[in-house]
Coordinates of C-alpha atoms in Angstrom, one line a residue:
X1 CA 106.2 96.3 54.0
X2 CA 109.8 94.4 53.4
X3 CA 113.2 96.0 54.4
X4 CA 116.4 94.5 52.8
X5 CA 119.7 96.0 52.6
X6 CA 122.9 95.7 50.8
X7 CA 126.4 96.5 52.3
X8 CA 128.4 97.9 49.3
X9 CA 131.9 98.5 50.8
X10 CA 131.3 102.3 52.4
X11 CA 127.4 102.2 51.6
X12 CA 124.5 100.6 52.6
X13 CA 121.4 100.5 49.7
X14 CA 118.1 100.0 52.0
X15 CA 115.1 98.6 49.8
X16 CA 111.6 99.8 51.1
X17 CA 109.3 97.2 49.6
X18 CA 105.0 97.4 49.6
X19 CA 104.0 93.9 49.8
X20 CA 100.6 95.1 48.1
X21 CA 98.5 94.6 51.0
X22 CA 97.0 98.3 50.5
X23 CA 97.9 101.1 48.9
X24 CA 101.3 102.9 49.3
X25 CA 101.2 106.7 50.4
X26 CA 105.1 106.8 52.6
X27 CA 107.4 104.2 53.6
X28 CA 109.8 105.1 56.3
X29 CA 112.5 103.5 58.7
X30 CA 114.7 104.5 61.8
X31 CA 117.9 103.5 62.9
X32 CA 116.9 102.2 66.8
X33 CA 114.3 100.6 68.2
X34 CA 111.5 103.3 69.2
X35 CA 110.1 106.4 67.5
X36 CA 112.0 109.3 69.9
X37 CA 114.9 110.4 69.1
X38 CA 115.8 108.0 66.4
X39 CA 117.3 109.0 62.7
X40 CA 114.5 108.3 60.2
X41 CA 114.6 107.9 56.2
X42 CA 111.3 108.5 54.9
X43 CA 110.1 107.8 51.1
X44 CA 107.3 108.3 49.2
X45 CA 106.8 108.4 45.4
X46 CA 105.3 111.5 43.5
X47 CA 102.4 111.7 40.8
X48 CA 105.4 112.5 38.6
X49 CA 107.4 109.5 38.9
X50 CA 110.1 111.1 41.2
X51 CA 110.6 110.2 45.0
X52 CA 110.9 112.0 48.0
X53 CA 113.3 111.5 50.8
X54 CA 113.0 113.2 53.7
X55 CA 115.1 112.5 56.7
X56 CA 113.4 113.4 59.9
X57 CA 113.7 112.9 64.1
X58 CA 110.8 112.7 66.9
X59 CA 111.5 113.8 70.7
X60 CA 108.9 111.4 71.1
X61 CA 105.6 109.9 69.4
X62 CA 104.3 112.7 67.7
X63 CA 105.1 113.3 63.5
X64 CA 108.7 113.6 62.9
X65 CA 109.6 116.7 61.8
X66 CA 112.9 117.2 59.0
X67 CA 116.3 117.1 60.8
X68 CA 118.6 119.5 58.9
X69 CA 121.8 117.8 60.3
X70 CA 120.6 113.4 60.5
X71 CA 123.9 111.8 61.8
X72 CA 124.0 110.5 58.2
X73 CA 123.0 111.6 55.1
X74 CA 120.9 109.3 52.8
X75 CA 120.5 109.4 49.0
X76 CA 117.2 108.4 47.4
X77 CA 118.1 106.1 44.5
X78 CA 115.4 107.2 41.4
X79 CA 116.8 104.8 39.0
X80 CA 116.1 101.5 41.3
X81 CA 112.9 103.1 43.0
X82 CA 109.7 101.3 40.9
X83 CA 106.6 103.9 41.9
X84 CA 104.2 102.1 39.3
X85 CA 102.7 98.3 39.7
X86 CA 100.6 96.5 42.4
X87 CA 104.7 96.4 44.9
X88 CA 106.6 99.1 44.7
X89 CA 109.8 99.7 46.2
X90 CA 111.6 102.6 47.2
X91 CA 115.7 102.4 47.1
X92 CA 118.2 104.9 49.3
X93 CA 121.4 104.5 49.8
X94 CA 123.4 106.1 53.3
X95 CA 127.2 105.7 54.7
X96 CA 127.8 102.6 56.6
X97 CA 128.5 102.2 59.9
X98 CA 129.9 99.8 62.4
X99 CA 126.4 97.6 62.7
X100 CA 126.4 94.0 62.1
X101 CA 123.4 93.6 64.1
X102 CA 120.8 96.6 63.3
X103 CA 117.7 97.3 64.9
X104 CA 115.2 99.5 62.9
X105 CA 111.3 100.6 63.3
X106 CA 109.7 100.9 60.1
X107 CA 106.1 102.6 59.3
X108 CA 103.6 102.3 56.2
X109 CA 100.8 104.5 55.3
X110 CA 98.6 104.6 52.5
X111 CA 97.8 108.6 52.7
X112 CA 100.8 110.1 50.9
X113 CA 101.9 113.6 52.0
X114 CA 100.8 114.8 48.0
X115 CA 103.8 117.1 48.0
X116 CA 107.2 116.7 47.0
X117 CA 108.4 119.1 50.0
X118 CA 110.8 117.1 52.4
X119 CA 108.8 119.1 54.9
X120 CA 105.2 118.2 54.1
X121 CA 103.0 116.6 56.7
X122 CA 102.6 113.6 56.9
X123 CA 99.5 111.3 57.7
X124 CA 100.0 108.8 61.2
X125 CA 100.9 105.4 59.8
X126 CA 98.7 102.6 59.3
X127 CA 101.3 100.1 60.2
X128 CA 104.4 99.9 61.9
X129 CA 106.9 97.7 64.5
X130 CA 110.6 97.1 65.1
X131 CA 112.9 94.5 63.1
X132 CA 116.5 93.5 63.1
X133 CA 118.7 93.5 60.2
X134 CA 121.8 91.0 60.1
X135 CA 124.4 93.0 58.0
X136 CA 126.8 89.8 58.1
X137 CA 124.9 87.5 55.7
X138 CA 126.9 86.5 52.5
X139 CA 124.4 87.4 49.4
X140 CA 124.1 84.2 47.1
X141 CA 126.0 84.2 44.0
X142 CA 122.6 83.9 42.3
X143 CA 121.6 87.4 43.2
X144 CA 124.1 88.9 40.6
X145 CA 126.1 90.5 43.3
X146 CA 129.4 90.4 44.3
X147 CA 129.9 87.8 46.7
X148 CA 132.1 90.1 49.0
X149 CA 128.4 91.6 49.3
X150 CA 126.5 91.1 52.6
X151 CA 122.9 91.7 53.0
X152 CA 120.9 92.0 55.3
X153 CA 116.7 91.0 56.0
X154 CA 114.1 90.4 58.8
X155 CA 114.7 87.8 61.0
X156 CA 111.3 87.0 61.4
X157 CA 109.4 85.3 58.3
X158 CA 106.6 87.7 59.1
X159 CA 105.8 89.9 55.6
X160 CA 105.2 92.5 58.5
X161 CA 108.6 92.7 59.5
X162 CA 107.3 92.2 62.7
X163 CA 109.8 89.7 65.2
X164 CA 108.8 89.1 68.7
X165 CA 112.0 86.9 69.2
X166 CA 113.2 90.4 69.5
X167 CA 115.2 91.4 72.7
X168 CA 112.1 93.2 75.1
X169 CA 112.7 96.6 75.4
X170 CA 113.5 98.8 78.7
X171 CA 109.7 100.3 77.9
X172 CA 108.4 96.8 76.9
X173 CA 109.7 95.2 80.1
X174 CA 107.7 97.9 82.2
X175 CA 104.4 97.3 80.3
X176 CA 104.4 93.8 81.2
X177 CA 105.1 94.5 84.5
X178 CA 102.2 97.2 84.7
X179 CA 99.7 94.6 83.3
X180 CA 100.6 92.1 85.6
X181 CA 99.9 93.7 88.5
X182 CA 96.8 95.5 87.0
X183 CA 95.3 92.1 85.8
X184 CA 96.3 91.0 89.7
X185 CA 94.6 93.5 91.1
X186 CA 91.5 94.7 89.4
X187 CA 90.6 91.1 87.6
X188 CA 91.5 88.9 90.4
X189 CA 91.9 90.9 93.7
X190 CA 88.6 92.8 93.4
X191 CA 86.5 90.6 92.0
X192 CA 87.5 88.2 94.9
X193 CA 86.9 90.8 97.3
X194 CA 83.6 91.6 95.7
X195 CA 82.5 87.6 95.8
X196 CA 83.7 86.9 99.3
X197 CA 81.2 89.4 100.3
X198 CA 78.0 87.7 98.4
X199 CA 79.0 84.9 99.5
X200 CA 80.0 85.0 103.3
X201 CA 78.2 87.8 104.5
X202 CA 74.9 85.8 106.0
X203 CA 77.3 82.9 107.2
X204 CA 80.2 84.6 109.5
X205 CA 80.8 87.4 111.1
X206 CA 84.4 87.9 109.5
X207 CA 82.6 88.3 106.4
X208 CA 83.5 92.6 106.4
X209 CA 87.2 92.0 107.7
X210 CA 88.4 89.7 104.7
X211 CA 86.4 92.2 102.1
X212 CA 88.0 94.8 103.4
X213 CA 91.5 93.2 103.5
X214 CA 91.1 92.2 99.8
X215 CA 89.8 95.4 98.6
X216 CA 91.8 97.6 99.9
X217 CA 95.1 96.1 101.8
X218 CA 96.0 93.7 99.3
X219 CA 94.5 95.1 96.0
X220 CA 95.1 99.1 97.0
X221 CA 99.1 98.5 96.9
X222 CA 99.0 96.2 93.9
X223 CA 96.8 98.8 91.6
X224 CA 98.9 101.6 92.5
X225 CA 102.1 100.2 91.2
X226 CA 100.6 98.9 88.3
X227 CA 99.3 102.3 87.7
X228 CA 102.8 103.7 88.4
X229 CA 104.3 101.5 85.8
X230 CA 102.0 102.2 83.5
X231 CA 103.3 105.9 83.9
X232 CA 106.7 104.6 83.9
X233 CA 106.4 103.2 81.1
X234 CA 105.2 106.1 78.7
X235 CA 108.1 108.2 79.8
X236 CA 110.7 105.4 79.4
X237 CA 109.1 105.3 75.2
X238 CA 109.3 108.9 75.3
X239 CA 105.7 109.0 74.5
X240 CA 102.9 111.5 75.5
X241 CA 100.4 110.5 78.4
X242 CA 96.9 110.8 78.2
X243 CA 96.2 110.6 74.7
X244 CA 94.8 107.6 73.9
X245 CA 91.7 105.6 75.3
X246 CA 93.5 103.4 77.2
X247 CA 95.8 105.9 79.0
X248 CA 92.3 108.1 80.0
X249 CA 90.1 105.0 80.5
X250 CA 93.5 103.7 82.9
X251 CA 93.2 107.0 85.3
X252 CA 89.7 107.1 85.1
X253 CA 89.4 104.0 86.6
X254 CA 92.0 104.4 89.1
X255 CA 90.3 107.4 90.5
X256 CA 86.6 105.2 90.8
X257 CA 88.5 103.0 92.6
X258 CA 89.7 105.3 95.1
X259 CA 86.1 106.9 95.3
X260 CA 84.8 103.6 95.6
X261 CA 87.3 103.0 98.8
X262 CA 86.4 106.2 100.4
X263 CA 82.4 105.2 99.8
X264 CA 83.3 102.0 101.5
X265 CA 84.7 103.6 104.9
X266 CA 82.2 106.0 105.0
X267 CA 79.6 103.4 105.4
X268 CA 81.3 101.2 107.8
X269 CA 82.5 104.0 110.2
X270 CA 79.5 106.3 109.6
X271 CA 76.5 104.8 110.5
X272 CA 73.0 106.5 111.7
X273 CA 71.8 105.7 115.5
X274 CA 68.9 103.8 113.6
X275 CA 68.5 102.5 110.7
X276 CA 64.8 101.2 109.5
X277 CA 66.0 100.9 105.8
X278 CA 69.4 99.6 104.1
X279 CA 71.0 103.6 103.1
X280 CA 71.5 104.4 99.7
X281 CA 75.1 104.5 99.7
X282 CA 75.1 100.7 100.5
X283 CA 73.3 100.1 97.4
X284 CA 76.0 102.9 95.0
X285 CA 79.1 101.4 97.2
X286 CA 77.5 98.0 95.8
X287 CA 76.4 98.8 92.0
X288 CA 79.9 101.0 92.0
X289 CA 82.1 97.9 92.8
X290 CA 80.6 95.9 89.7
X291 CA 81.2 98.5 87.3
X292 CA 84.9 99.2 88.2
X293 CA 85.1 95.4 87.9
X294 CA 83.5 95.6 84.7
X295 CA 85.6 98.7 83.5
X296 CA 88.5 96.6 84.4
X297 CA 87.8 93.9 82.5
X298 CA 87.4 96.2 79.3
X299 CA 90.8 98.2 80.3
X300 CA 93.1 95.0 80.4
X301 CA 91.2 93.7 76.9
X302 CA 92.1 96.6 75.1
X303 CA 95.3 96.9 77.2
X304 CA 96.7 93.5 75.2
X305 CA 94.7 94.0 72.2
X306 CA 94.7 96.9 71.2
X307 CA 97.7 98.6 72.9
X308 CA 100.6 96.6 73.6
X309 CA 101.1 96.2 69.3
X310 CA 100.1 99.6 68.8
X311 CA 103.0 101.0 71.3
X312 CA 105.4 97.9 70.7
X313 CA 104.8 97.0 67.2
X314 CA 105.5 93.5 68.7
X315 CA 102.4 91.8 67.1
X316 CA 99.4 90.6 69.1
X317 CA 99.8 88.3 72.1
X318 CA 99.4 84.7 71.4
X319 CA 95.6 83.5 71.2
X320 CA 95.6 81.6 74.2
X321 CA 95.6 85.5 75.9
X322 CA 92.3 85.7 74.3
X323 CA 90.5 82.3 75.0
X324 CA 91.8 82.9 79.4
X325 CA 90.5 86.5 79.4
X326 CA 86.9 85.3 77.6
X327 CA 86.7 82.1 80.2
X328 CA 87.3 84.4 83.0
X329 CA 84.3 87.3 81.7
X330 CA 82.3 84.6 81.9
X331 CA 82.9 82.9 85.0
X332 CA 82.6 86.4 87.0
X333 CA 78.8 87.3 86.2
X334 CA 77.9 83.4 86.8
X335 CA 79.6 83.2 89.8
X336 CA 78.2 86.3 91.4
X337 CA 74.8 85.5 90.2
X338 CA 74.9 82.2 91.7
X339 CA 75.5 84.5 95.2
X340 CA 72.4 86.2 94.8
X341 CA 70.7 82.6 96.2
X342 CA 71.8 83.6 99.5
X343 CA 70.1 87.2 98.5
X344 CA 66.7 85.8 100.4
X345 CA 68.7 84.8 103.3
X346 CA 70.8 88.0 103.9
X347 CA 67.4 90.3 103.8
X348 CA 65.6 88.0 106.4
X349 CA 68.9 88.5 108.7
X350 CA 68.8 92.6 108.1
X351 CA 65.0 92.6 109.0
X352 CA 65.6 90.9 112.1
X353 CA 68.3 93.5 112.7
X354 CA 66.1 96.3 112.5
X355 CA 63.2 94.4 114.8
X356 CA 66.2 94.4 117.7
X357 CA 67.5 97.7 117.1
X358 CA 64.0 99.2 117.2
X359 CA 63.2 97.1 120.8
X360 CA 66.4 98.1 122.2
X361 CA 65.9 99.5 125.5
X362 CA 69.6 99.6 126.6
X363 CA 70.9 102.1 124.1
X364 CA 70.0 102.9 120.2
X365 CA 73.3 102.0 118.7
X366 CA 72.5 100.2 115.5
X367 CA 73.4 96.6 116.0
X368 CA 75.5 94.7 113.8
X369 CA 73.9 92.3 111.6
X370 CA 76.6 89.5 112.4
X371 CA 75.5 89.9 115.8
X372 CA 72.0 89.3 114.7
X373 CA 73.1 86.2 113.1
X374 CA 74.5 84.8 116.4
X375 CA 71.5 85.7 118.5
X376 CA 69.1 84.3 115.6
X377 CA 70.7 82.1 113.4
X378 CA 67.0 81.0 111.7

């Protein structure tokens, strides 16, 4: 959908235009730049020519419901509305203000309410994003208007409306904080952690101490603030937690990874006297990590594409985004894989482990398979 406007002295005549792309049900707009607590004008045309206004408010993102006293009052205009033909557009006028500059969210759907109630429900929108009108621009003398006439359109030459040279919002600022620090720690801080251990495990004895560094010192603080912002954030848009995918899959894995932390210093501080066999819980703690890695990458893919121009309305991140985040899936699985080389190496170390502890005279304390290392390196 297009929105123009038309400053007429006192007035302002808004045009709600269907670029055809589907089929029209409502067209509505708000004066701001999210969904709560923002005057809305909403349109839709009837099966008997007429249309409906309806002028409505949100305390957040949830359907709008009528507001019996909107800040100002708009006018539908039947004789410029067109209801019929592939584009129709559907003309209101409302009091001007003091704007030159005039943010505004806007929303398409194509299931119309099929009543001509102000009140009817309405079905969630199929589209929808934030613009900015510029109410100082002189209209042509071509346009048949009075050339004392200003009007105002998109800035962005997106038939969307959609214009990511916009300003970042308080809300949008905190999402791209959250996702930083969520793609820092669970696609680069874990999986390093999780590598480091394949890798250097059958080589030094420091192997535990950097895992454990990664995995938990380094990538514990950095998840929990990007969880936090993520909460932040919802509350700044005035939105509802929890109810989306994302927002569920984003706590769900944030509670594995605690569990998976807990699993992890269970086994290192709570070992048996002897052990003939590698425990089960080294083989969950191991299987565990690779799925919250795994759930990770799918929570920061629907995070950018799915998300972030669902709440924002901002349009999708560039494609580059896209090409980085398919490199790296690919490069994680290979790289660990390749680790599993020094799979052969690690269980002939742990067998001679258990030969010592077994022979150990001295004491049965289980002995420490970097120490078995040292005394047989072969």
């Amino acid at each position: 959908m297009c929105i123009s406007a038309t400053v007429n002295g006192s007035s302002v005549e808004y045009v709600l235009s269907s670029t055809g792309k589907q089929s029209l049900g409502w067209m509505g707009m708000g004066f701001g730049r999210q969904m709560a607590n923002t005057p809305m004008v909403i349109m839709w045309p009837n099966a008997d020519g007429g249309v409906t206004i309806s002028q409505r408010s949100a305390s957040q993102e949830v359907m709008p419901t009528v507001d019996s006293n909107p800040p100002r009052v708009a006018e539908a205009s039947q004789a410029l509305s067109v209801t019929s033909g592939s584009t129709p557009q559907l003309v209101y006028t409302i009091p001007a203000n003091s704007d030159t500059k005039q943010f505004v969210i806007y929303a398409f759907s194509t299931q119309s309410p099929g009543s001509s109630a102000k009140d009817a429900p309405l079905v969630q929108h199929v589209d929808f994003g934030t613009t900015q009108l510029d109410l100082t621009k002189v209209i042509s003398s071509t346009s048949g208007s009075s050339p004392n006439s200003t009007a105002g359109s998109p800035t962005s030459d997106d038939t969307s409306g959609v214009d990511d040279t916009l300003p970042l919002l308080p809300y949008q600022r905190v999402i791209i904080a959250h996702a930083i620090f969520c793609v820092v720690g669970f696609l680069l801080l874990l999986p390093v952690g999780a590598l480091l251990a394949r890798y250097l495990r059958t080589f030094t004895p420091v192997w535990f101490k950097g895992h454990w560094i990664i995995q938990f010192a380094l990538a514990g603080p950095v998840i929990i603030v990007g969880v936090a912002l993520g909460i932040v954030s919802v509350n700044k848009a005035g939105a509802p937690h929890l109810n989306d995918d994302h927002k569920r899959w984003g706590i769900g894995i944030f509670i594995l990874y605690l569990i998976q932390c807990a699993l992890g210093a269970v086994i290192h501080f709570v070992k048996p006297k002897q052990r003939l066999r590698r425990p089960p819980q080294n083989y969950i703690h191991a299987v565990f990590g690779l799925l919250i890695i795994s759930l990770g990458l799918y929570q920061v893919h629907s995070g950018y594409d799915d998300e972030w121009p669902k709440t924002t309305g901002r349009g999708n991140l560039p494609k580059g985004v896209n090409v980085i985040f398919w490199i790296w899936v690919a490069l994680l699985p290979l790289s660990y894989l390749a680790g599993l080389a020094f799979l052969r190496r690690q269980l002939r170390q742990e067998a001679q482990g258990k030969m010592v502890t077994v022979h150990s005279d001295e004491n049965e304390e289980d002995i420490d398979m970097a120490s078995v290392y040292r005394d047989h390196p072969r």
